[in-house]
Amino acid sequence: MTGTNKKPATVQTTCPYCGVGCGLSATPSATRGDETHPANLGRLCVKGSALHETLTPDGRLLRPVVHGRESAWPQAVAEVARRIRESVALHGPGSVAFYLSGQLLTEDYYVANKLAKGFIRTPNVDTNSRLCMSSAVAAHKRAFGGDLVPGCYEDLELANLLVLAGSNAAWAHPVLYQRMQASARPGRRVVVIDPRKTATSDLADLHLAIRPGTDTVLFNGLLVWLADQQTVDHGYLADHCEGFDDSLSAARSAAPSPEAVSRICELPLEDVITFYRWFAEEQRTVTAFSQGINQSSAGTDKGNAIINCHLATGRVGKPGASPLSLTGQPNAMGGREVGGLANTLAAHMDYDSPGARDRVARFWETEAVPDGPGMKAVDLFDAVERGDIKVLWIMATNPAVSLPETHRIRRALDLCPTVIVSDCVRDTDTARHADILLPAAGWGEKDGTVTNSERCISRQRRFLPLPGEARPDWWIVSAVARALGHQAGFDYERPADIFREHARLSGFENAGQRFFDISGLAELSNEQYELLEPVQWPVTAAASDSRRLFTDGRFATANGRARLIPIASRLPARNPNEAFPLIVNTGRIRDQWHTMTRTARSSRLLAHRPEPFIEVHPEDIRALSLTPGALATLKSAHGHFVGRVRSAPEQRRGEVFVPIHWNDQFTGQGLATALTDSLVDPISGQPEAKQGRATLTHWPARWYGRLLVRRDRPKRWKADYWAQQVLPDCDSWIVAGQCNMDWKSAVPDWLGGQPQLVMEDVREGRFRAARLRNGQLEAVLMVDRDPAALPSVDWLVSCFSQPELDEASRRGLLAAKAVDGDDAGNLVCSCFQVGDRQIQQAIGRGANSVDALGRELKCGTNCGSCVPEIRSLLVAATESV
Ligand SMILES: Nc1nc2c(c(=O)[nH]1)N[C@H]1C(S)=C(S)[C@@H](COP(=O)(O)OP(=O)(O)OC[C@H]3O[C@@H](n4cnc5c(=O)[nH]c(N)nc54)[C@H](O)[C@@H]3O)O[C@H]1N2
Ligand SMILES: Nc1nc2c(c(=O)[nH]1)N[C@H]1C(S)=C(S)[C@@H](COP(=O)(O)OP(=O)(O)OC[C@H]3O[C@@H](n4cnc5c(=O)[nH]c(N)nc54)[C@H](O)[C@@H]3O)O[C@H]1N2
Ligand code: SF4
Ligand SMILES: [Mo]
């Protein structure tokens, strides 16, 4: 056999996206679900299965850039070290800050935390987990005495009542959703609590379209109901808990009756009672919660209101009975384990845990660690804005997009004397403000571990060479640490060295007080680390079954008892008012990951929702004189957002939903965070990202257009509205303008030269032009007054792949519609690229169920994320008959 046709080795690794933490078998050209991984047992969602499509060298940051100039590593490391040393000398250690990420591997995170807190001695280390999990962390600590998730994924299958609170798992945790779907059985019930009807509601027996921000009232009311119906487990409370009486009386004054709950939460009384009855009846209940709970000015209270009901009924850490916080990022848990949050120190020890500061300092062999907690993300960026932070090192997060009031964040970054950004991608909204850019190795190029929502530690493994000068984050941080003179503490040669140290610290002077203990992994050899199978913590000599915590009713508090927390009635802090009458809800879409730096590289993933949008209730659309399919502007006190209006009966009236993903790299004015403000939960510091306030008005477009240009041609045009859509073979934009255009004279700039085919109908506001080169399509522009009259990109893209444009396509280009009429329509199934029009046609031919459509078109048969959408097309078709 020759070396050239050798197949690349398949590597078992873990998906770098959501906190489900699916195992994958990966090669550079394919990703498959790993059947042996306990999180997914072979399943994958569309983002996981498209991972190999995102591994392109396009747009990668490949070399360090220091003050605008490419530089070699020794110079870049020396410059970072110099800036840190000077800042500490002149302004003290607190003037240096780190802003880290739940997307770092545990080893990266550990080293960054150790350098900051142990050696630079700044407490100012926080992470984007502040925006994500910190309310759940705070709730866990209040209730259980530690940041401990009691349950596991199997509980989602074992539960007879599944409550999904503020979670759109169908889109955000798709493989867990698939597991919930697959475990449906007669008698198993699902309740979804979400102001919007989402794809997740497809699984719901009861959907509570709650008034945003009032979840504490709903769960306080539940506690009262449980007490009044005598379904409280008094034995469990007496043996293992404290705080029940106070919590119940607080609940009684906040939510005295189902009628009061119904009124405050704006829910039908019978639905409230049904939920309460089901919860009271069913011992095997899991309440899974996510950002609808955490991202709130009452986030910690919402978490504890949920946990109170579970403690009161003894449903914690039992098979099929637990509260279960769904973590967002792949290593949100790992970051919490190493102590990446500003108020934590290391290895689940806080600054105020007795003896912790001294213990950690001794373990790290450093003189001291900071005296107390540092600033949380929003405060930290306020300090940057005030000029108190002189050096800010941002790793694996994009705060210019993801923090609220982005205009202030960007100004703060500009004011900061030294901003260091470690990222894999060259152009991000944050990188634009960097003084020093450090090229990080990305997924597939680095080794380490991540911990998923059920405390399962899995290996990410490398199967690609390092591109350019990119280096793993642990390597970069260690190099800087050594340049600062800390050789001994940072002489790591490989991630395994770091992992062993982290595992040793977790067990160091830990006689069972700290539940996070993985000392059983502290002696792994390099080879054993290489082969490490997924394992749930704790991992100690004593731990035998780590699937669930608190199975013996002992908690991590000083007296071993769990605490019920009295929850006052806190209503939404920011109600709509005359100036800003609409509530802006923000969240995720199925096929994109956060700020799109990776997922937008796959044209398949960008096809489902190709541009920013605003989901609006049809009655509001009418009342505000908007047009579905046209553009509109949301304006808040902080900024504005332009997106396509989608008619959404799933919305409550007076509330709109926008996606969080778009940013300046992909559109002109599509930042969701321009609409939310810096109001945070008083305990966790987590921003209230789900409740902006805004006005909504029609965006007065004179024309709508679509531009496709063969890849990498120079860009010499401007439009009031643009959104980039990545397509095979060409660059592509959805555009619109507010002024009439003289297209004939403007078009050479748009197409990069004179067009050969031109059609203009001034009366209809229609213009078409195409430029050919050697008979092949080079660029095409389609403009129309009516956005619905523009052709589908599928067809336009097919014109680009023709070696010579045929006559029919030429005619089609001028008429601006597909010649053969077999347009797939809007994409529904990303895995098999099936559009709504194809599905509608198949329904017309008699395919009358999800299964029948799957047999005919394959749609919905891979990851299943699109099944709720397929179902709604089926319903719409039946209704229209
Ligand atoms: N496709 C995709 N998946 C992802 C991510 C991604 O970017 N893309 N990101 C990952 C990350 S980091 C995270 S944190 C998770 C987030 O996962 P989720 O929390 O499930 O996702 P979100 O869309 O942010 O918000 C969930 C729901 O909260 C609802 N909500 C808003 N306000 C309230 C309220 O007051 N009460 C209640 N009960 N609900 C409310 C919203 O309508 C929304 O449907 O997703 C992870 N998975
Ligand atoms: N309004 C509103 N705001 C929100 C939210 C919301 O629902 N609504 N959700 C919040 C939540 S839950 C989250 S988690 C945040 C997410 O927000 P961010 O963390 O800002 O978003 P990402 O796009 O994931 O940023 C990760 C960055 O790290 C880079 N990267 C990827 N891998 C690596 C690596 O290995 N090393 C390095 N150094 N860099 C890497 C990526 O290219 C990218 O630029 O947004 C928060 N903001
Ligand atoms: S469910 Fe999450 S971890 Fe699993 S493949 Fe999808 S994005 Fe990756
Ligand atoms: Mo998150």
mmCIF file of C-alpha atoms and ligand atoms in Angstrom, residues 132 291 328-329 588 594, ligand 4:
data_model
loop_
_atom_site.group_PDB
_atom_site.id
_atom_site.type_symbol
_atom_site.label_atom_id
_atom_site.label_comp_id
_atom_site.label_asym_id
_atom_site.label_seq_id
_atom_site.Cartn_x
_atom_site.Cartn_y
_atom_site.Cartn_z
ATOM 1 C CA CYS A 132 -24.425 31.908 31.296
ATOM 2 C CA GLN A 291 -31.149 30.649 30.347
ATOM 3 C CA GLY A 328 -24.461 26.007 27.890
ATOM 4 C CA GLN A 329 -20.849 25.839 26.834
ATOM 5 C CA ARG A 588 -30.405 30.924 20.210
ATOM 6 C CA HIS A 594 -22.922 32.251 19.488
HETATM 7 MO MO MO B 4 -23.964 30.115 27.660
#
